[in-house]
PDB file of C-alpha atoms in Angstrom:
ATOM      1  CA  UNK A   1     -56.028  62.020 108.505  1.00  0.00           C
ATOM      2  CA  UNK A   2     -57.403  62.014 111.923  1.00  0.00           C
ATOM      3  CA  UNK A   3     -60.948  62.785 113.012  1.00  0.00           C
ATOM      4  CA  UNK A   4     -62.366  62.279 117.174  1.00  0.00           C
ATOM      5  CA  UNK A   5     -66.055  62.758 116.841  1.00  0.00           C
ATOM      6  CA  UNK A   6     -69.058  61.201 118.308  1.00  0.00           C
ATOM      7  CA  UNK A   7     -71.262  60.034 115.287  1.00  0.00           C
ATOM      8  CA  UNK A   8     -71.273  56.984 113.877  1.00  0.00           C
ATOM      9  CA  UNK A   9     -69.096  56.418 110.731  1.00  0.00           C
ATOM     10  CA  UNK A  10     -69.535  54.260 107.254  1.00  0.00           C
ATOM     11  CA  UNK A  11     -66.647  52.175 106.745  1.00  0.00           C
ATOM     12  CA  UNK A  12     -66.943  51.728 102.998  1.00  0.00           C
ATOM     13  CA  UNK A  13     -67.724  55.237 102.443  1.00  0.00           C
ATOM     14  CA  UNK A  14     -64.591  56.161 104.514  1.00  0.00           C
ATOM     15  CA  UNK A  15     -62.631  53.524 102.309  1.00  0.00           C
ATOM     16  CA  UNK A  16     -63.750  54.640  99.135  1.00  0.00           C
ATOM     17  CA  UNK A  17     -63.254  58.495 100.376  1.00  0.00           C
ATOM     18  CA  UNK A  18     -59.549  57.273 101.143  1.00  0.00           C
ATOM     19  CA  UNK A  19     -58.085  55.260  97.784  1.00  0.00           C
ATOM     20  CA  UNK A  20     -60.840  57.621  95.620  1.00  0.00           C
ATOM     21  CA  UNK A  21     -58.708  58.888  92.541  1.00  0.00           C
ATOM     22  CA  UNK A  22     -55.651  57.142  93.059  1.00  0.00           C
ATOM     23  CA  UNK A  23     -53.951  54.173  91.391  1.00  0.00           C
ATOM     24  CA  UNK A  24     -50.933  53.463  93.159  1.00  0.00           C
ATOM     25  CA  UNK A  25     -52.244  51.709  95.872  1.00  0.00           C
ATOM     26  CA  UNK A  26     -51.858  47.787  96.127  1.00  0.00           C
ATOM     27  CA  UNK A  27     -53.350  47.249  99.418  1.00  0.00           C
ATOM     28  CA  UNK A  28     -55.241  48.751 101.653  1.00  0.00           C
ATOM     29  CA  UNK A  29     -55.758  47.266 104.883  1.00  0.00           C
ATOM     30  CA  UNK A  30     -58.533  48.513 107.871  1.00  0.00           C
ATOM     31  CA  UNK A  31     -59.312  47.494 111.606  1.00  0.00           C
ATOM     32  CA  UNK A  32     -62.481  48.621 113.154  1.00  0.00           C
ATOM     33  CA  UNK A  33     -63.255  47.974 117.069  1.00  0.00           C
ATOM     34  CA  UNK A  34     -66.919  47.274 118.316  1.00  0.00           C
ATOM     35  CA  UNK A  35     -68.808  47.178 121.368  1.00  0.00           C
ATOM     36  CA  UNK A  36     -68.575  43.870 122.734  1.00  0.00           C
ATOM     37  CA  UNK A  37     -71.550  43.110 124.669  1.00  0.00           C
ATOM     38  CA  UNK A  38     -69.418  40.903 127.237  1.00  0.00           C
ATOM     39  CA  UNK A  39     -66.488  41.298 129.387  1.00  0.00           C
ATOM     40  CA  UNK A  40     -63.759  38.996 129.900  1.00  0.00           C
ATOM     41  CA  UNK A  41     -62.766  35.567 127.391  1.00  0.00           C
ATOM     42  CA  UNK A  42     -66.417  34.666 126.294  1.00  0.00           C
ATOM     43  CA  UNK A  43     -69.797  34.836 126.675  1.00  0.00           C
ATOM     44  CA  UNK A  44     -70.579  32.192 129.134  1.00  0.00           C
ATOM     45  CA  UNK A  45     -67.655  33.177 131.790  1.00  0.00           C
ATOM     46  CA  UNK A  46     -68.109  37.011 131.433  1.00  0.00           C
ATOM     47  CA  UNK A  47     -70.678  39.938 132.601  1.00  0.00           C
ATOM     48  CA  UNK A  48     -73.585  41.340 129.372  1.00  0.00           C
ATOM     49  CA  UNK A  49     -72.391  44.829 128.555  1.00  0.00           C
ATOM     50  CA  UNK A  50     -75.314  46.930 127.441  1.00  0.00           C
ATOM     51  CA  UNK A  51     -73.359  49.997 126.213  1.00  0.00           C
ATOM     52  CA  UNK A  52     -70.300  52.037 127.103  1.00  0.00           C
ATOM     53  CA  UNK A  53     -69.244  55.111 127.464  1.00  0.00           C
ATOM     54  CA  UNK A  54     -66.089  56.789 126.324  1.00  0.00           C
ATOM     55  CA  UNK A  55     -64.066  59.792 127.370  1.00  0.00           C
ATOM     56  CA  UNK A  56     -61.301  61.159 126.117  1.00  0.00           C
ATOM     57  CA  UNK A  57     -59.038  64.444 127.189  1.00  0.00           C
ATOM     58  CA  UNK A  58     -59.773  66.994 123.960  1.00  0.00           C
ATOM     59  CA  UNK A  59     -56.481  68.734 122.459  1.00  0.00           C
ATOM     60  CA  UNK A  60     -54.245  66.073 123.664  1.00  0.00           C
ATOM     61  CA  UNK A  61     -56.464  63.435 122.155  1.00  0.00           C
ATOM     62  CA  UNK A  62     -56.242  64.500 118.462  1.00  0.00           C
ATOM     63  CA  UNK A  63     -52.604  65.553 119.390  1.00  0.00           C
ATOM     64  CA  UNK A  64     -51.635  62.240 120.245  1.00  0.00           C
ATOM     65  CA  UNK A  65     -52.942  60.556 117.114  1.00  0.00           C
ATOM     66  CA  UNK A  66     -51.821  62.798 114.443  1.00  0.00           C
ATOM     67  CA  UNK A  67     -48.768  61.611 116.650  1.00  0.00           C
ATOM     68  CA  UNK A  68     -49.283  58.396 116.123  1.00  0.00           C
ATOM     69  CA  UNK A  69     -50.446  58.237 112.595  1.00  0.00           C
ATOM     70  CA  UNK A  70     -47.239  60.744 111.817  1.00  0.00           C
ATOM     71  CA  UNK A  71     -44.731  57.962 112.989  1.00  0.00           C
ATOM     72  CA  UNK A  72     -46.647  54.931 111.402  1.00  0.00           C
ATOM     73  CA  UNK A  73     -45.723  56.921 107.961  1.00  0.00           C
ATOM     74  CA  UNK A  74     -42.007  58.047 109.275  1.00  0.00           C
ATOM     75  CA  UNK A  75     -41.806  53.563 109.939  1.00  0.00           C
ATOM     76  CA  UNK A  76     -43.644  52.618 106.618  1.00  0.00           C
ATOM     77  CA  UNK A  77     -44.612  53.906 102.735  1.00  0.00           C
ATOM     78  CA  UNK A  78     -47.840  54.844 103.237  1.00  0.00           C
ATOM     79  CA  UNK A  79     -50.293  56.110 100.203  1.00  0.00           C
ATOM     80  CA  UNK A  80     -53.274  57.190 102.977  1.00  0.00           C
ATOM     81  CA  UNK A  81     -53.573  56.795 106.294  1.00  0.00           C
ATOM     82  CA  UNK A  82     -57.365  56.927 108.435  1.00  0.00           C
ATOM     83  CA  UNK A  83     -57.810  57.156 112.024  1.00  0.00           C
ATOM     84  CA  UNK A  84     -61.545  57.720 113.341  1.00  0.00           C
ATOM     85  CA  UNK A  85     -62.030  57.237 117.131  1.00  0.00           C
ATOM     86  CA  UNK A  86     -65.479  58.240 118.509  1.00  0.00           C
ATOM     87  CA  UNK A  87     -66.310  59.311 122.427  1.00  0.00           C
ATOM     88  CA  UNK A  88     -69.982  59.274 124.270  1.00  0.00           C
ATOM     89  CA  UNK A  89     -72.436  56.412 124.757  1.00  0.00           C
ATOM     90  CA  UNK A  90     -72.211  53.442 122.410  1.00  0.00           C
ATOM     91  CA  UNK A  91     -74.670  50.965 122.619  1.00  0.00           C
ATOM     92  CA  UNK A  92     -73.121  47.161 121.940  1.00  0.00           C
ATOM     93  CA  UNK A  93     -72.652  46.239 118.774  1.00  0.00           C
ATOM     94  CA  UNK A  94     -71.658  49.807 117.362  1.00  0.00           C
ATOM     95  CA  UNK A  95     -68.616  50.705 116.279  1.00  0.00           C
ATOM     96  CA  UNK A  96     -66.006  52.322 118.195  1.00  0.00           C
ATOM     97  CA  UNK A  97     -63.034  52.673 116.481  1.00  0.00           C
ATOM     98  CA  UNK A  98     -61.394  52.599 112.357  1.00  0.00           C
ATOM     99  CA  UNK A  99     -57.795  52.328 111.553  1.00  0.00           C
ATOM    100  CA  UNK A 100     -57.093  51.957 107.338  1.00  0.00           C
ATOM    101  CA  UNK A 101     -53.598  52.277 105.821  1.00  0.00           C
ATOM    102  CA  UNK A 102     -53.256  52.022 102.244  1.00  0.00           C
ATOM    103  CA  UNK A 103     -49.656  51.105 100.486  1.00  0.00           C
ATOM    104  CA  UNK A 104     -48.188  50.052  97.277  1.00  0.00           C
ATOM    105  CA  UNK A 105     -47.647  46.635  98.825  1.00  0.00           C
ATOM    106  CA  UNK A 106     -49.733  44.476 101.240  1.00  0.00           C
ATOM    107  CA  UNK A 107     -46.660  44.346 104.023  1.00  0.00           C
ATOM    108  CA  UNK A 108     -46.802  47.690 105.031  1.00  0.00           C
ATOM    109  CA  UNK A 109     -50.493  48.468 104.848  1.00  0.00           C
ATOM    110  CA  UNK A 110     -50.892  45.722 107.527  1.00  0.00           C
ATOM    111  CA  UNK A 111     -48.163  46.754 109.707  1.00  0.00           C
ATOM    112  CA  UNK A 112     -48.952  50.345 110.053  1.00  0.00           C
ATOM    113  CA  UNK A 113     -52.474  49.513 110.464  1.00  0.00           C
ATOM    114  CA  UNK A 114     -51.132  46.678 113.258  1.00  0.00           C
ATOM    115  CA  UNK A 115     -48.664  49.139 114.405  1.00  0.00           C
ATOM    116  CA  UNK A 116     -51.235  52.172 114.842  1.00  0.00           C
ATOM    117  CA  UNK A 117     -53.904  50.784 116.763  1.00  0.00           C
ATOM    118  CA  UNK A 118     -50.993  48.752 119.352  1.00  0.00           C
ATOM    119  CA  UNK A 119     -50.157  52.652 119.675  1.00  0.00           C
ATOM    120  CA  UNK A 120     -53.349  53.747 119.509  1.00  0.00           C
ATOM    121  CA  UNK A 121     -54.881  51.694 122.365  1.00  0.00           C
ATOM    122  CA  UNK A 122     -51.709  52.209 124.820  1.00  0.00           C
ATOM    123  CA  UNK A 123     -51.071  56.099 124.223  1.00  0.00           C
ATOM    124  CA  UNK A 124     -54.610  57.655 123.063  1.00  0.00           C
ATOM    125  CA  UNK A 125     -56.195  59.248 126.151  1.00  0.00           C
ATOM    126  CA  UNK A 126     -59.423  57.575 125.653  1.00  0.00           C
ATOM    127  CA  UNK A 127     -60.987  55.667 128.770  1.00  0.00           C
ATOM    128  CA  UNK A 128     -64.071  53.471 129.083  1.00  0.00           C
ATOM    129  CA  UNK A 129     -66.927  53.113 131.208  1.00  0.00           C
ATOM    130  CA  UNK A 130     -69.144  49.581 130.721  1.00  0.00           C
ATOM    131  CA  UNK A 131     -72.586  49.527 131.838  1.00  0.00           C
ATOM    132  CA  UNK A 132     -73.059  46.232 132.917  1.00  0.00           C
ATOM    133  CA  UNK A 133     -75.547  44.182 134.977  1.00  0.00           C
ATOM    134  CA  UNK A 134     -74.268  44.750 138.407  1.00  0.00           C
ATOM    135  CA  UNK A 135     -73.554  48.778 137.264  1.00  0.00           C
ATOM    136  CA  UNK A 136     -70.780  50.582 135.605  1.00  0.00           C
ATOM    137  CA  UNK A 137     -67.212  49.497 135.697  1.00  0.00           C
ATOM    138  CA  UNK A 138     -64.386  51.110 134.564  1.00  0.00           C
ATOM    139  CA  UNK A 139     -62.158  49.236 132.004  1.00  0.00           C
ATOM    140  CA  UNK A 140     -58.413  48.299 133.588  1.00  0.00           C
ATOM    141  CA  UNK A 141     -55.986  48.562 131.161  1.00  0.00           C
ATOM    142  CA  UNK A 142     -54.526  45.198 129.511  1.00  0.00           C
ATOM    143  CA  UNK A 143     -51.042  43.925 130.344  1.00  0.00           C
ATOM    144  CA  UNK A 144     -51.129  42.355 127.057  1.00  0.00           C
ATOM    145  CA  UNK A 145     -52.018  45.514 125.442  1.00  0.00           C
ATOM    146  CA  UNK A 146     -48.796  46.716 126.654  1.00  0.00           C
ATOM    147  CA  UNK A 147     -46.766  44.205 125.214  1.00  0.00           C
ATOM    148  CA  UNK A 148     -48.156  44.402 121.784  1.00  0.00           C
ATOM    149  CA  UNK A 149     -47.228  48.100 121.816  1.00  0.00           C
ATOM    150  CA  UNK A 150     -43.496  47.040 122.956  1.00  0.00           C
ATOM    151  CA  UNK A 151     -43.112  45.263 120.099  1.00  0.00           C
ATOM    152  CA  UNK A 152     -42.577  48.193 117.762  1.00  0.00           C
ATOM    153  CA  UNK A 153     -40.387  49.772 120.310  1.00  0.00           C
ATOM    154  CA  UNK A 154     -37.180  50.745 118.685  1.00  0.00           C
TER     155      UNK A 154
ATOM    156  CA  UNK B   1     -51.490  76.030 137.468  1.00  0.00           C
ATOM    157  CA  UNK B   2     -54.579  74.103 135.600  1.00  0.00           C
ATOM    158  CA  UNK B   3     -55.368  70.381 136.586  1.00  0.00           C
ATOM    159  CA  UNK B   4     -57.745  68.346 135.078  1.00  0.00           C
ATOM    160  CA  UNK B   5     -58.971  64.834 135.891  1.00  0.00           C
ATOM    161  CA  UNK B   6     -60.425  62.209 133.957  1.00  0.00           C
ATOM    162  CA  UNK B   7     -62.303  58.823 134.171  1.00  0.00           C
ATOM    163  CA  UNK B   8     -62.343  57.902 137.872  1.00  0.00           C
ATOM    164  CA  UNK B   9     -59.806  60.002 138.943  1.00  0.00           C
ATOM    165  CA  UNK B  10     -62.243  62.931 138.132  1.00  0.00           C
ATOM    166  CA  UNK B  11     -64.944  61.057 139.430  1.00  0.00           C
ATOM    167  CA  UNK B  12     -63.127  60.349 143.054  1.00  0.00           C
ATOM    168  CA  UNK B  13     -61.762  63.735 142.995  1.00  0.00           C
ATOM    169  CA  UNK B  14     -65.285  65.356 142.362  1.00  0.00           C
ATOM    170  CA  UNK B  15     -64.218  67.612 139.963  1.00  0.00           C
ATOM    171  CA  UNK B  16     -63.080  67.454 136.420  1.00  0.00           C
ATOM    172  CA  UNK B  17     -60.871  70.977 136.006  1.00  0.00           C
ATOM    173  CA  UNK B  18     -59.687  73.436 138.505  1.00  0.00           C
ATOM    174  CA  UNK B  19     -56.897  75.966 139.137  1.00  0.00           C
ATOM    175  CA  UNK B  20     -54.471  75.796 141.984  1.00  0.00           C
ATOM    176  CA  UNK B  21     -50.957  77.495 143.068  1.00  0.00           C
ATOM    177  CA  UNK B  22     -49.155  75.004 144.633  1.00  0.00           C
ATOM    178  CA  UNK B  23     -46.714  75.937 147.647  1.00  0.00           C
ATOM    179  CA  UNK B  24     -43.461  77.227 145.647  1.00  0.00           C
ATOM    180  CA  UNK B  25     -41.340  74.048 146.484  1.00  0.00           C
ATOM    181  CA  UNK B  26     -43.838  71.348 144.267  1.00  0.00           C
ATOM    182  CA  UNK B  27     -41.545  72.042 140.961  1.00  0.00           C
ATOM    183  CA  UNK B  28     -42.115  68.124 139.915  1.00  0.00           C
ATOM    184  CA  UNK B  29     -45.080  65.814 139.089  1.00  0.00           C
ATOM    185  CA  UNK B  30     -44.370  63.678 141.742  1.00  0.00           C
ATOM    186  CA  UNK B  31     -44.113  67.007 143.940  1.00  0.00           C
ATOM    187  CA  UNK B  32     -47.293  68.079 142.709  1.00  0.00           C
ATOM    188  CA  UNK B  33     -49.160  64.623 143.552  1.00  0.00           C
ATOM    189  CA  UNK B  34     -48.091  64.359 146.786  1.00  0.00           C
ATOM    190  CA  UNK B  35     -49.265  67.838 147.801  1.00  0.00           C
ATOM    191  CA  UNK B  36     -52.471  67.129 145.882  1.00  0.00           C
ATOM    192  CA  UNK B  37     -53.319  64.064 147.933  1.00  0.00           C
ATOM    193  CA  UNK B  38     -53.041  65.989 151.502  1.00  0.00           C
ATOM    194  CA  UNK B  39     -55.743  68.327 149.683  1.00  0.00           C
ATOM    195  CA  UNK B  40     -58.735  65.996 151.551  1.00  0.00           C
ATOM    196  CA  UNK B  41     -60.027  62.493 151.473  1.00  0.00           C
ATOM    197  CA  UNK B  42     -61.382  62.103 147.904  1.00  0.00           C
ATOM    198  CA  UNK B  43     -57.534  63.646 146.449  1.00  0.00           C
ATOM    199  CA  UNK B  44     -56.187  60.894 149.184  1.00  0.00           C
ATOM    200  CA  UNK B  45     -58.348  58.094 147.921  1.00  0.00           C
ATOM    201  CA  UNK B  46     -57.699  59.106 144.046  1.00  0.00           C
ATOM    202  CA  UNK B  47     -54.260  59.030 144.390  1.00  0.00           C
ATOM    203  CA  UNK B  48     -53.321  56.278 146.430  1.00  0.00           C
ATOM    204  CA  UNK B  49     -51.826  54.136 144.222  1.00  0.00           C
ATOM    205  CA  UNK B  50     -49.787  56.152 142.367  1.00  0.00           C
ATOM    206  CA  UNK B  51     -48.775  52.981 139.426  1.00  0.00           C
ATOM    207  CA  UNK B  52     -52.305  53.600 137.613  1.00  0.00           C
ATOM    208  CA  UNK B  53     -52.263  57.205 137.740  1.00  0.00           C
ATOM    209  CA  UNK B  54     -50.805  58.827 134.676  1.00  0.00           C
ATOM    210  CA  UNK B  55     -50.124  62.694 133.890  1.00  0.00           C
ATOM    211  CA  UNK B  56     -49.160  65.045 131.097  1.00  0.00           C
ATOM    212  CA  UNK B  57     -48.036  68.037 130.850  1.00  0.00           C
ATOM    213  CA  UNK B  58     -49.646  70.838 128.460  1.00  0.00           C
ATOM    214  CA  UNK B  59     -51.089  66.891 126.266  1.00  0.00           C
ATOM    215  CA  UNK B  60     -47.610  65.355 126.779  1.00  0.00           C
ATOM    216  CA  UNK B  61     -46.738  62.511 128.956  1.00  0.00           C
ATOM    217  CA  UNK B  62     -45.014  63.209 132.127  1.00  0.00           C
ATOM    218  CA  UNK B  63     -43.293  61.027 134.830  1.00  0.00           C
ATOM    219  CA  UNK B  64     -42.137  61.328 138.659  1.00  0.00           C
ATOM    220  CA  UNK B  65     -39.474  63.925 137.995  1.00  0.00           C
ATOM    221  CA  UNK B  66     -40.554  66.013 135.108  1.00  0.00           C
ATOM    222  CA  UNK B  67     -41.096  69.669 136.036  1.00  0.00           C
ATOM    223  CA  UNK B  68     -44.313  71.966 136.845  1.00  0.00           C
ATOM    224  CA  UNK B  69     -44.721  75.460 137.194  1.00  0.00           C
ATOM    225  CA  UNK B  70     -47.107  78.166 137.011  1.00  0.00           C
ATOM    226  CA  UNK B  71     -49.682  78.407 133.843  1.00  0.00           C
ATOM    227  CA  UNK B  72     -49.053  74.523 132.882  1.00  0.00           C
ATOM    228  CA  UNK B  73     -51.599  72.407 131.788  1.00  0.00           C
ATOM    229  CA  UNK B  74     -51.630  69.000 134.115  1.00  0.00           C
ATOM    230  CA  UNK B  75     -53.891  66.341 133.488  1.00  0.00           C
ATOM    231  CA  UNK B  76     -54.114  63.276 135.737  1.00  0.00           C
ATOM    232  CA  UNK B  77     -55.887  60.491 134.681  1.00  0.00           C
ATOM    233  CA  UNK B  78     -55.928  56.425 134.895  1.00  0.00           C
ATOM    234  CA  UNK B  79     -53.732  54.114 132.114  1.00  0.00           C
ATOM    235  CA  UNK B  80     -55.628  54.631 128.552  1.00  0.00           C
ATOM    236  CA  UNK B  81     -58.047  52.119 127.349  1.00  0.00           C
ATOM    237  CA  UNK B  82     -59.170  53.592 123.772  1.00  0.00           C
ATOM    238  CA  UNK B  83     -59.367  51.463 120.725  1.00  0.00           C
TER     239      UNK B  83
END
């Protein structure tokens, strides 16, 4: 299941919501991505970020992660799959992002939950704006980022 | 033909949707950029540096030599950063 929205989300309630009823899964494993409050390696080297602002290109958004989560079950036995992504101003510390596969066995609840958001960060038009100290700045996207997502390439 | 533009792309275009009809010989993306950046100096700036500008094509992702025509959907827009 997919859902692009721009309220706030409970991560237990979406868990239990996602494994309620059923008794075949063995693992369930979840990522969720915050609002850092700092740019670059740490604290001390980096610019505060206040909040940030996300935008994202509606229709081809929610295509590309049904997309997405549609090949991370082709790749892997999934039980339940869980992609939330949310758009507007979030202030640091709130959440941003929540990825949860569940599976019969550990292995393939944390790839496809590895898998989706290395997908989901290099394919998913989303973009963000940080409001930092000096103003807002555009995030550039990571070279590393990149590589991550060529590593399921095949 | 509907373009949109997102991020700072939009932002240095001025705009975030319009519709255009593109002289009949842009039938590619790359085509279609390089007629958009003659368009004035914030399509010029936008699209100067044509490695981080990405497009799609009615939501999918298009390169250089993919084709356009009349009634698509063309978005152009910097490389994602979601997650």
């Amino acid at each position: 299941m997919i859902r692009v929205q721009r309220e706030d989300f409970d991560i237990g309630a979406e868990l239990d919501k996602l494994t309620a009823g059923r008794s075949d899964i063995g693992g369930l494993a979840m990522f969720a991505g915050l609002v850092r409050d700092f740019v670059g390696k740490d604290k001390a080297a980096g610019a505060e970020v206040s909040a940030m602002t996300l935008e994202h290109y509606p229709g081809m958004t929610e295509k590309r992660l049904a997309e997405i989560e549609a090949e991370a079950n082709k790749r892997w036995p999934l039980s339940a799959s869980l992609i939330i992504h949310r758009y507007g101003k979030l202030t640091a510390g709130e959440r941003i992002v929540l990825v949860a596969c569940a599976a019969a066995h550990r292995e393939d609840a944390f790839a496809a939950c590895q898998f989706l958001m290395d997908w989901l960060k290099t394919s998913a038009p989303f973009w963000k704006q940080e409001d930092t100290a000096t103003g807002p700045r555009w995030v550039e996207a990571d070279a590393k980022d990149d590589a991550l997502a060529a590593r399921w390439k095949k | 033909m509907k373009l949109l533009y997102f991020a700072w792309l939009r932002q240095r275009i001025g705009s975030a949707e319009e519709t255009v009809t593109p002289p009949p010989e842009v039938t590619t993306v790359g085509e279609l950029l390089a007629w958009l950046a003659t368009r004035g100096p914030g399509y010029a700036e936008a699209l100067k540096d044509l490695s981080v500008v990405r497009v799609a094509v009615n939501q999918e992702f298009a390169q250089s030599g993919d084709p356009v025509k009349a009634g698509d959907e063309v978005a152009l827009f910097p490389p994602v950063t979601g997650g």
